GROMACS .gro file of C-alpha atoms in nm:
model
  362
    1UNK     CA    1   0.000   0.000   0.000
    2UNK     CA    2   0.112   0.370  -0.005
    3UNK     CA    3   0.191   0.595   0.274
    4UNK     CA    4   0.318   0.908   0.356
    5UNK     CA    5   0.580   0.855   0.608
    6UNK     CA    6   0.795   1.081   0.815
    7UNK     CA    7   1.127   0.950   0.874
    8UNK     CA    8   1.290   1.252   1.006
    9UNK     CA    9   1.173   1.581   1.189
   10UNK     CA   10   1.246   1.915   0.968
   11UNK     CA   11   1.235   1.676   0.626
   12UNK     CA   12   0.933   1.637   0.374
   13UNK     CA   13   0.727   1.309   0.406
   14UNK     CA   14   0.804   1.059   0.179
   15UNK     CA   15   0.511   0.867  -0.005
   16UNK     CA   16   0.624   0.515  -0.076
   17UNK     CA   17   0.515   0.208  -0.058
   18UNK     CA   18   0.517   0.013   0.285
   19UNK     CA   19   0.383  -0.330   0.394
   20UNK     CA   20  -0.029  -0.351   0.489
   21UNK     CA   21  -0.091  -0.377   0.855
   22UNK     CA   22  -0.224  -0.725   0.931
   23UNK     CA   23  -0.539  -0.774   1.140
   24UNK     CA   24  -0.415  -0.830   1.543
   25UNK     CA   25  -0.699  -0.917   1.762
   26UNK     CA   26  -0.816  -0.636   1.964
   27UNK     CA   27  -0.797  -0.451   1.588
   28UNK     CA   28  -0.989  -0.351   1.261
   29UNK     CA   29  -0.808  -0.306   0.949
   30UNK     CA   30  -0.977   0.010   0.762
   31UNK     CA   31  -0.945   0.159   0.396
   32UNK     CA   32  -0.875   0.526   0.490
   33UNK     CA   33  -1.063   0.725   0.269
   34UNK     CA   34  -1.061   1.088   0.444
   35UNK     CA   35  -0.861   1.236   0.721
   36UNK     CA   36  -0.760   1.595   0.808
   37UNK     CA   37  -0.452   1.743   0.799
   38UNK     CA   38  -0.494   1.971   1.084
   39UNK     CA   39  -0.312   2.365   1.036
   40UNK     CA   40  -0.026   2.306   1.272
   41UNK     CA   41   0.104   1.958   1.091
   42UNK     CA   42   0.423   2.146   0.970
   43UNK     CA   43   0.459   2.277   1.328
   44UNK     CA   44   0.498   1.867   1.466
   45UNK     CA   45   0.641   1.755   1.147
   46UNK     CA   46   0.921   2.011   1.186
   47UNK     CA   47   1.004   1.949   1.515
   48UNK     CA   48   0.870   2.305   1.690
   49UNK     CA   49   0.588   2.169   1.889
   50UNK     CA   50   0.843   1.884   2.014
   51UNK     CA   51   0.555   1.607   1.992
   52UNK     CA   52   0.682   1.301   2.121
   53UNK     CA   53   0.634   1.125   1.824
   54UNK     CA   54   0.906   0.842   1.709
   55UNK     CA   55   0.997   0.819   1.373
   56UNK     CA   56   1.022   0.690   1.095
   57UNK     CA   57   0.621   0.673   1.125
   58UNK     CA   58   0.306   0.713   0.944
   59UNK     CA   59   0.158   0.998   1.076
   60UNK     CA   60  -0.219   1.095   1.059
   61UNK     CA   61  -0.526   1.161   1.342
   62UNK     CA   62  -0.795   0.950   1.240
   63UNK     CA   63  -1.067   0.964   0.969
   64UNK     CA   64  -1.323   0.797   0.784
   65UNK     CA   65  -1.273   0.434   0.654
   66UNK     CA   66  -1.402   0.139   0.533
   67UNK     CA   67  -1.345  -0.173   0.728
   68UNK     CA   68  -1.183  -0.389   0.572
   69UNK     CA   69  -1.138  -0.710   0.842
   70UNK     CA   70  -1.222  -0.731   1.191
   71UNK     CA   71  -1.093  -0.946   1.461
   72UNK     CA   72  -1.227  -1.195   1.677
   73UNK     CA   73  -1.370  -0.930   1.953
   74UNK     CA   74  -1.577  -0.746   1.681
   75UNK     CA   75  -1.957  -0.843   1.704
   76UNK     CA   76  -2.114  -0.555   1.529
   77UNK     CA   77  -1.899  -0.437   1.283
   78UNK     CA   78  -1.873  -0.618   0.962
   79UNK     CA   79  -1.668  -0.519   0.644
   80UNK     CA   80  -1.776  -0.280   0.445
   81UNK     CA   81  -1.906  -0.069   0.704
   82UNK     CA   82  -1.862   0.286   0.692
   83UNK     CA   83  -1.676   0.384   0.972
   84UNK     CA   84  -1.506   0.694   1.200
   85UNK     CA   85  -1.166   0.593   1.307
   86UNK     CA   86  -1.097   0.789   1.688
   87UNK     CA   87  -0.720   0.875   1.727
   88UNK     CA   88  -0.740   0.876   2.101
   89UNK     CA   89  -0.608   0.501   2.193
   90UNK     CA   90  -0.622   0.429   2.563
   91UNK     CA   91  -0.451   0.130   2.768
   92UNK     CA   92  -0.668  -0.173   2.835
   93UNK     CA   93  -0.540  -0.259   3.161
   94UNK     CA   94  -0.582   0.030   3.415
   95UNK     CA   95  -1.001   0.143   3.377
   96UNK     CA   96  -0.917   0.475   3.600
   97UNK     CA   97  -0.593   0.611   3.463
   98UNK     CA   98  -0.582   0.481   3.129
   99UNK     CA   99  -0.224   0.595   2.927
  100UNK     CA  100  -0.310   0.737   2.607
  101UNK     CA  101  -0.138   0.780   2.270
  102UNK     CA  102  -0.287   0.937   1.977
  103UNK     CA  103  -0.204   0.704   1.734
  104UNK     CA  104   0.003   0.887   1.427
  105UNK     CA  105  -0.020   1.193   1.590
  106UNK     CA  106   0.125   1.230   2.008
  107UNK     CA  107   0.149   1.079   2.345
  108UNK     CA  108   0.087   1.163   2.691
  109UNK     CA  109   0.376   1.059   2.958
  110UNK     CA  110   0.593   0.702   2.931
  111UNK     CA  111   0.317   0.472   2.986
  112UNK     CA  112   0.138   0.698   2.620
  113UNK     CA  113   0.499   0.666   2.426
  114UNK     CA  114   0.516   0.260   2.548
  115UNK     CA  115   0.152   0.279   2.361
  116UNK     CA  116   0.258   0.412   2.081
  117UNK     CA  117   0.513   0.203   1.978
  118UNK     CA  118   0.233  -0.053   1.911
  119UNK     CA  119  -0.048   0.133   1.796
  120UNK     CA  120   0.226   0.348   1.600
  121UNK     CA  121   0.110   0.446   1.222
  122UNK     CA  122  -0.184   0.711   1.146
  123UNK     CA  123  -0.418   0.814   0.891
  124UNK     CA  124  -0.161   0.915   0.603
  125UNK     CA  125  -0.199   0.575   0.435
  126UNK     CA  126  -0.436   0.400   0.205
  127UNK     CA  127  -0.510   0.143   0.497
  128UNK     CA  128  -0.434   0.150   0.887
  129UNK     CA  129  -0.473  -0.087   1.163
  130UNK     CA  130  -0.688   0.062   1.484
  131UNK     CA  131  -0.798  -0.095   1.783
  132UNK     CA  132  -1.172  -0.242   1.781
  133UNK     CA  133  -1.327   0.017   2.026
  134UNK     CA  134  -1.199   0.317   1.815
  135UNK     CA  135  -1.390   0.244   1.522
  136UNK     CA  136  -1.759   0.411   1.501
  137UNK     CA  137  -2.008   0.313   1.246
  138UNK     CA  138  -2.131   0.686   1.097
  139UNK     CA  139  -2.502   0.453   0.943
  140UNK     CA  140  -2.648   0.569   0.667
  141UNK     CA  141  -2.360   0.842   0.533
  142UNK     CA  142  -2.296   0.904   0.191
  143UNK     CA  143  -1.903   0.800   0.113
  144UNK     CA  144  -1.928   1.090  -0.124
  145UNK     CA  145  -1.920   1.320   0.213
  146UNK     CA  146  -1.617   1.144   0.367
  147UNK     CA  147  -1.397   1.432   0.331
  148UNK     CA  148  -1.645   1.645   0.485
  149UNK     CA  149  -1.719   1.405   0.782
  150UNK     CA  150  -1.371   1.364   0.878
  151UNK     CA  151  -1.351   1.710   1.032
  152UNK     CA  152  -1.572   1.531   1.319
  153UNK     CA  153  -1.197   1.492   1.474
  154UNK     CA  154  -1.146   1.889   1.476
  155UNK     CA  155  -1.500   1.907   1.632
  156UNK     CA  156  -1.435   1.634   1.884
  157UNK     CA  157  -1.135   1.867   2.061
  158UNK     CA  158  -1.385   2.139   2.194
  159UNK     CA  159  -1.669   1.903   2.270
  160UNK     CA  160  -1.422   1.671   2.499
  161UNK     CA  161  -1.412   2.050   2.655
  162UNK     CA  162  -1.773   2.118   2.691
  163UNK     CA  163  -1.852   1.772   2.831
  164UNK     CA  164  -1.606   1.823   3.100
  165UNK     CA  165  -1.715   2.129   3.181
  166UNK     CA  166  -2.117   1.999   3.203
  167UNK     CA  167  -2.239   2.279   3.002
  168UNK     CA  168  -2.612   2.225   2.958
  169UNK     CA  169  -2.890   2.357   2.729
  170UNK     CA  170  -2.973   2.728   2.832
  171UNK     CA  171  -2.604   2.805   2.976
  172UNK     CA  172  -2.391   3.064   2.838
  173UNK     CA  173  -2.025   2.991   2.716
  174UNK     CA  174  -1.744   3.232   2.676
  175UNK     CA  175  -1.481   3.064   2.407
  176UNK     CA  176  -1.172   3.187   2.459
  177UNK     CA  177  -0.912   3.182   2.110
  178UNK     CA  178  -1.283   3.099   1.906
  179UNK     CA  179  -1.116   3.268   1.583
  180UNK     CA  180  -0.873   2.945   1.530
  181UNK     CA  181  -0.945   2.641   1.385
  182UNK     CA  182  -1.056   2.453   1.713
  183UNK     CA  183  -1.207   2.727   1.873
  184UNK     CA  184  -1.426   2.827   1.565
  185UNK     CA  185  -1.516   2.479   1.662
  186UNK     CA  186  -1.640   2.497   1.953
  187UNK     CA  187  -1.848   2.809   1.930
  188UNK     CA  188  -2.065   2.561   1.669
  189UNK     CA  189  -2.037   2.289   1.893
  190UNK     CA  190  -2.160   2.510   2.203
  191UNK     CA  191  -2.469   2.673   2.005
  192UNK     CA  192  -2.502   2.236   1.875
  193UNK     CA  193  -2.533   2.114   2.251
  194UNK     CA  194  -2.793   2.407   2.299
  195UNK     CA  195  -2.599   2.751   2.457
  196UNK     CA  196  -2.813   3.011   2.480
  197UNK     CA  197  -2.500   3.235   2.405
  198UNK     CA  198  -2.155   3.167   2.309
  199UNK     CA  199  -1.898   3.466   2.370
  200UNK     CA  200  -1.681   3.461   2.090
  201UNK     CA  201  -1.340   3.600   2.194
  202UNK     CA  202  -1.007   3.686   1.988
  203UNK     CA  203  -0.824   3.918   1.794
  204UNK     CA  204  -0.917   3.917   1.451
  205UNK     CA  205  -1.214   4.146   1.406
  206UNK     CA  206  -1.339   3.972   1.042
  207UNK     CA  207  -1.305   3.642   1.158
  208UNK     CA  208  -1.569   3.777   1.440
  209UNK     CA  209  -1.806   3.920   1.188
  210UNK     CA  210  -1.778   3.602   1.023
  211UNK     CA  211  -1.859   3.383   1.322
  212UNK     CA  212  -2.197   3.599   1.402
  213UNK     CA  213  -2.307   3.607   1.036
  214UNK     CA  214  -2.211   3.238   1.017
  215UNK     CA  215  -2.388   3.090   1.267
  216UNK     CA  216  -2.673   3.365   1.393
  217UNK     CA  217  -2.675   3.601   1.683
  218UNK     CA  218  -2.656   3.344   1.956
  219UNK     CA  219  -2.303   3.425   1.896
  220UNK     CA  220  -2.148   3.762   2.058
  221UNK     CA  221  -1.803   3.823   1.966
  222UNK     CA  222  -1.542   4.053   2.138
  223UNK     CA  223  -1.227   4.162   2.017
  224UNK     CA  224  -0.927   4.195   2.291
  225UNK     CA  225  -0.767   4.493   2.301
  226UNK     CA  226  -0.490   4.380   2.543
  227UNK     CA  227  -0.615   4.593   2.840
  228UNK     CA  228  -0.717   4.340   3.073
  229UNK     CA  229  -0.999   4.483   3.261
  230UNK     CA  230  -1.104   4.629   2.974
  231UNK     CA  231  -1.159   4.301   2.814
  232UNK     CA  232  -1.304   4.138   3.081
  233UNK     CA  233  -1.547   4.400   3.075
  234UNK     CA  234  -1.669   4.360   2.751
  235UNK     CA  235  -1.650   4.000   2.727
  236UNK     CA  236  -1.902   3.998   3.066
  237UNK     CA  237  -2.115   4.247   2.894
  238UNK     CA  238  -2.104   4.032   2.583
  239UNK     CA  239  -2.220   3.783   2.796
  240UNK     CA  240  -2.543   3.927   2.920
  241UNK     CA  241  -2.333   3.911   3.293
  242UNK     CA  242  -2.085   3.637   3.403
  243UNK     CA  243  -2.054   3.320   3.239
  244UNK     CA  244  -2.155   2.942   3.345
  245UNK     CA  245  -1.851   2.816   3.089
  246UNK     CA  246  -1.550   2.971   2.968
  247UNK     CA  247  -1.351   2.722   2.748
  248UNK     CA  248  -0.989   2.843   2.659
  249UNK     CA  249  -0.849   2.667   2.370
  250UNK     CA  250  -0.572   2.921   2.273
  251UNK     CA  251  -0.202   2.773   2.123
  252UNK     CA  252   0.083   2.766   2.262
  253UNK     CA  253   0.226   3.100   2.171
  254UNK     CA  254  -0.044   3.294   2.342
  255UNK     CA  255   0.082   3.477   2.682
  256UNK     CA  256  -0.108   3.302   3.034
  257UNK     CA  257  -0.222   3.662   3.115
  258UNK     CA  258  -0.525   3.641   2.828
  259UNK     CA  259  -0.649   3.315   2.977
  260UNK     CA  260  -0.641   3.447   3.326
  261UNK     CA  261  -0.855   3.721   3.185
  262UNK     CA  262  -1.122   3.513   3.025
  263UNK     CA  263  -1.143   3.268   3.305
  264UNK     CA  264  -1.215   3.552   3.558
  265UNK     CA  265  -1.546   3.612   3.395
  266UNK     CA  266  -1.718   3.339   3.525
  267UNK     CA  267  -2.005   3.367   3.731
  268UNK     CA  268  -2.028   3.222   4.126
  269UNK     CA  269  -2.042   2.848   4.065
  270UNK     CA  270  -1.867   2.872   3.733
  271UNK     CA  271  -1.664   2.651   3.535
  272UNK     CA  272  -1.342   2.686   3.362
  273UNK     CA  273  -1.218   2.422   3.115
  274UNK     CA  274  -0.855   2.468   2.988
  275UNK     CA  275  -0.778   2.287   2.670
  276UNK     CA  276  -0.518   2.483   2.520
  277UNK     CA  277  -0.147   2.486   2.456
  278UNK     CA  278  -0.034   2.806   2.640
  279UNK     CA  279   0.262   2.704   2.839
  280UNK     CA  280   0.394   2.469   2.620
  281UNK     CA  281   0.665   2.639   2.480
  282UNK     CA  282   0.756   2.800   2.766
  283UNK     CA  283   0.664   3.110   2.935
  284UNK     CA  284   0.459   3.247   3.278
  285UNK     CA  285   0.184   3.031   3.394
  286UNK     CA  286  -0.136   3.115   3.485
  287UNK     CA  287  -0.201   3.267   3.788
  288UNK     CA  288  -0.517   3.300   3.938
  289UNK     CA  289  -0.680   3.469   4.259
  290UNK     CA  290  -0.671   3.192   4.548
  291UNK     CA  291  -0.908   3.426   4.708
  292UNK     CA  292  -1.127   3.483   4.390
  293UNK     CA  293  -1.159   3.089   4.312
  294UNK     CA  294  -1.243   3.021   4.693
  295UNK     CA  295  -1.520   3.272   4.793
  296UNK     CA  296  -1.673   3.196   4.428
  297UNK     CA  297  -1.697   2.860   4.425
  298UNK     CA  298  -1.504   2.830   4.068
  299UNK     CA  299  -1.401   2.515   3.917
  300UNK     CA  300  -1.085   2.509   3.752
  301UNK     CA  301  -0.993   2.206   3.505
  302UNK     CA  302  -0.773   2.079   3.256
  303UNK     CA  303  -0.901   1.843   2.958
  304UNK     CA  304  -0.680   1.659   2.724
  305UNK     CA  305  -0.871   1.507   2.418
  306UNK     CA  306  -1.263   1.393   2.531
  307UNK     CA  307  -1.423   1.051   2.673
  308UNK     CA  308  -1.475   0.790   2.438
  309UNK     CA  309  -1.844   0.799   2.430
  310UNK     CA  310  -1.760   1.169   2.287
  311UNK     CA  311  -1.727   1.010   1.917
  312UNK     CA  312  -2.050   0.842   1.907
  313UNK     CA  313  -2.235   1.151   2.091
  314UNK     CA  314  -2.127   1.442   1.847
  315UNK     CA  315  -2.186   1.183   1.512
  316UNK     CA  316  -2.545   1.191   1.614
  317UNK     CA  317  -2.520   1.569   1.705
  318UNK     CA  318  -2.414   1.581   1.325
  319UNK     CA  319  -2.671   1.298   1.183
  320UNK     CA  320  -2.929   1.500   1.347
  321UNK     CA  321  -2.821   1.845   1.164
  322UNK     CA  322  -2.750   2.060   1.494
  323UNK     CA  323  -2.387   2.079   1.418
  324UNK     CA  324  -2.410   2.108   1.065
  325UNK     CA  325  -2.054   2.023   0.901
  326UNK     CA  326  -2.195   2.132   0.543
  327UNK     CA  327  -2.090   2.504   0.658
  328UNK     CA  328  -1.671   2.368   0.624
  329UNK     CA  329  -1.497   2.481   0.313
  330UNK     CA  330  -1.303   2.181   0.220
  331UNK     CA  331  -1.017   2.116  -0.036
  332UNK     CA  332  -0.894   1.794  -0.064
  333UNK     CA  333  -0.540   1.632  -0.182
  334UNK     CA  334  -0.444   1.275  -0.339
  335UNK     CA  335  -0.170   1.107  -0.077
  336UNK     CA  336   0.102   1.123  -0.339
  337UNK     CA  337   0.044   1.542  -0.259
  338UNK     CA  338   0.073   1.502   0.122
  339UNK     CA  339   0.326   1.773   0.142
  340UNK     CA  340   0.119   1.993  -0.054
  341UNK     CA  341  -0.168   1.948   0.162
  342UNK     CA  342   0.056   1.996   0.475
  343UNK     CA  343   0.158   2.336   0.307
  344UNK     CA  344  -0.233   2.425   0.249
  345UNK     CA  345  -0.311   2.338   0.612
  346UNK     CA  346  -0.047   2.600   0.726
  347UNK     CA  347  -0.166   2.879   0.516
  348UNK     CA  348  -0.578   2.805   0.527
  349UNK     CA  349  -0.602   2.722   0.898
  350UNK     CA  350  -0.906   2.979   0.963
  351UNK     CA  351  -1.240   2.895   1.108
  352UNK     CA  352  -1.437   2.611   0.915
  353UNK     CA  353  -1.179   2.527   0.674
  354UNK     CA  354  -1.049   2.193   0.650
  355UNK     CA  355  -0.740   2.028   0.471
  356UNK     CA  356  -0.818   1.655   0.357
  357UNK     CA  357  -0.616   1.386   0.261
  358UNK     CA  358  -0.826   1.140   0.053
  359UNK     CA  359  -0.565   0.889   0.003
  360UNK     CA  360  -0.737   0.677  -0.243
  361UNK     CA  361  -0.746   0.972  -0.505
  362UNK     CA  362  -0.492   0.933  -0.788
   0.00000   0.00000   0.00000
């Protein structure tokens, strides 16, 4: 089969042919037919966001597929199903504390990189191996809509986020870095799992228009002017008063001092989820009033990735047309163009946008 393999950080990928993965039990061997190439690719295939990801390897997070064999432990799924591969690979032998690898993609601690090394090859490759209880049956989709469908992993980030968080029909939720890719995402994943208003917040004034003409004036959007409690001000106002959710999904390159001003919106009782990179490359931390979070009863939280029942939730979110994936621009790229695509990801990573490798195009 082909596949686009990295064998060194900082080098192109090479497509070439490799060996087909053979069906393990505790597996399902899938045709890949869509999966995204998310904006910051060239960022982890160059090394900067120091991913620890071994090479040589296939890399890739997930996508839509066609099974192709099952193994022994499969029940339900039969070949030929149309199917949504999850990225997020757990360990089977600790239920609590599960290490997790996303396979292709990154790891989380030694136990997550031991993972890896088995369930080691992604998405970038006209088949892949993935364990049984990854694979999600999507029903009654047309294949001609794969590479629209396999944004569902871009749309899974935020919603991890807002199930953590327990927002509930009739909240309000304050997104905070909602003109990026993931964060556009979880504004229409908010108003999907029934907000009654989702603060928009970030810099970029026409990506803000956008949002509110996009998806309808359950959306308020504020754009930071960098004076702290001037934002905050404006983003509470935006809000109608303080928030029940603030999600921050901001990257890594974003100073700790714009989190620590969204998160100080929230109401008495409120929520904070933190799902973004800040911190990562180095830099202050946040800081926030030990006072502030005591007397108001705040809960703080971090959430890496979502639960597994996540996948099959937001599919029928999408089946049912409340988060509506027809509104994604998407532009799609043979495997043997991998690189190319990786290039378009960079420069088109803007709200509802999405980069697809369909690697059974020629």
């Amino acid at each position: 089969m082909l596949a686009a393999v990295l064998d060194e950080f900082g080098t192109p990928l090479d497509v070439r042919e490799v060996p087909d993965p053979g069906v393990r039990d505790g597996e399902v061997v899938v045709d890949v037919l869509a999966t995204c190439v998310l904006p910051y690719a060239s960022e982890v295939f160059g090394g900067e966001r120091r991913y620890p990801l071994e090479t040589p390897v296939i890399p890739g997070l997930g996508g839509i597929a066609r099974v192709v064999t099952t193994g022994p432990d499969a029940t339900r799924l039969t070949p030929g199903d149309l199917v949504w591969c999850d990225a997020t690979v757990r360990s089977r032998d600790d239920a609590n504390t599960p290490d997790i690898t996303l396979q292709g993609w990154s790891s989380r601690g030694d136990g997550g990189l031991r993972l890896s090394r088995h369930f080691h090859d992604g998405s970038f490759a006209e088949r892949m191996s993935v364990p049984t209880e990854c694979v999600y049956p999507l029903g009654d989709v047309d294949e001609a809509d794969a590479a629209r469908w396999s944004a569902l992993g871009v749309y899974l980030v935020p919603y991890g986020g807002l199930l953590a968080a327990d927002l509930r029909a009739g909240e309000s939720l304050l997104v905070s870095g909602a003109t990026g890719n993931f964060g556009s995402a979880a504004v229409a994943v908010g108003l999907a799992m029934g907000a009654s208003r989702v603060v928009a917040v970030g810099r970029d004034r026409r990506v803000l228009d956008d949002l509110r003409v996009r998806l309808g004036d359950r959306v308020r959007t504020v754009a930071l002017t960098g004076e702290a409690e001037r934002d905050r001000s404006a983003m509470i106002t935006a809000g109608g008063g303080p928030l029940d959710v603030v999600l921050d999904i901001l990257p890594p390159a974003v100073d700790a001092g714009v989190v620590r001003t969204a998160a100080m919106t929230v109401r008495e009782y409120g929520r904070v989820v933190l799902m973004g990179g800040v911190g990562m490359l180095g830099g202050a931390d946040l800081a926030l009033p030990y006072p502030w979070l005591m007397r108001n009863s705040v809960t703080v939280r971090g959430q890496w990735m979502y639960p597994r029942e996540a996948n099959g939730r937001l599919i029928e979110l999408a089946r049912a047309g409340l988060l509506d994936l027809d509104q994604d621009a998407v532009h799609t790229f043979p495997l043997g163009r991998t690189n190319d695509a990786i290039a378009h990801a960079a420069s088109h990573g803007g709200p509802f946008t999405r980069t697809v490798l369909t690697p059974h195009d020629r």
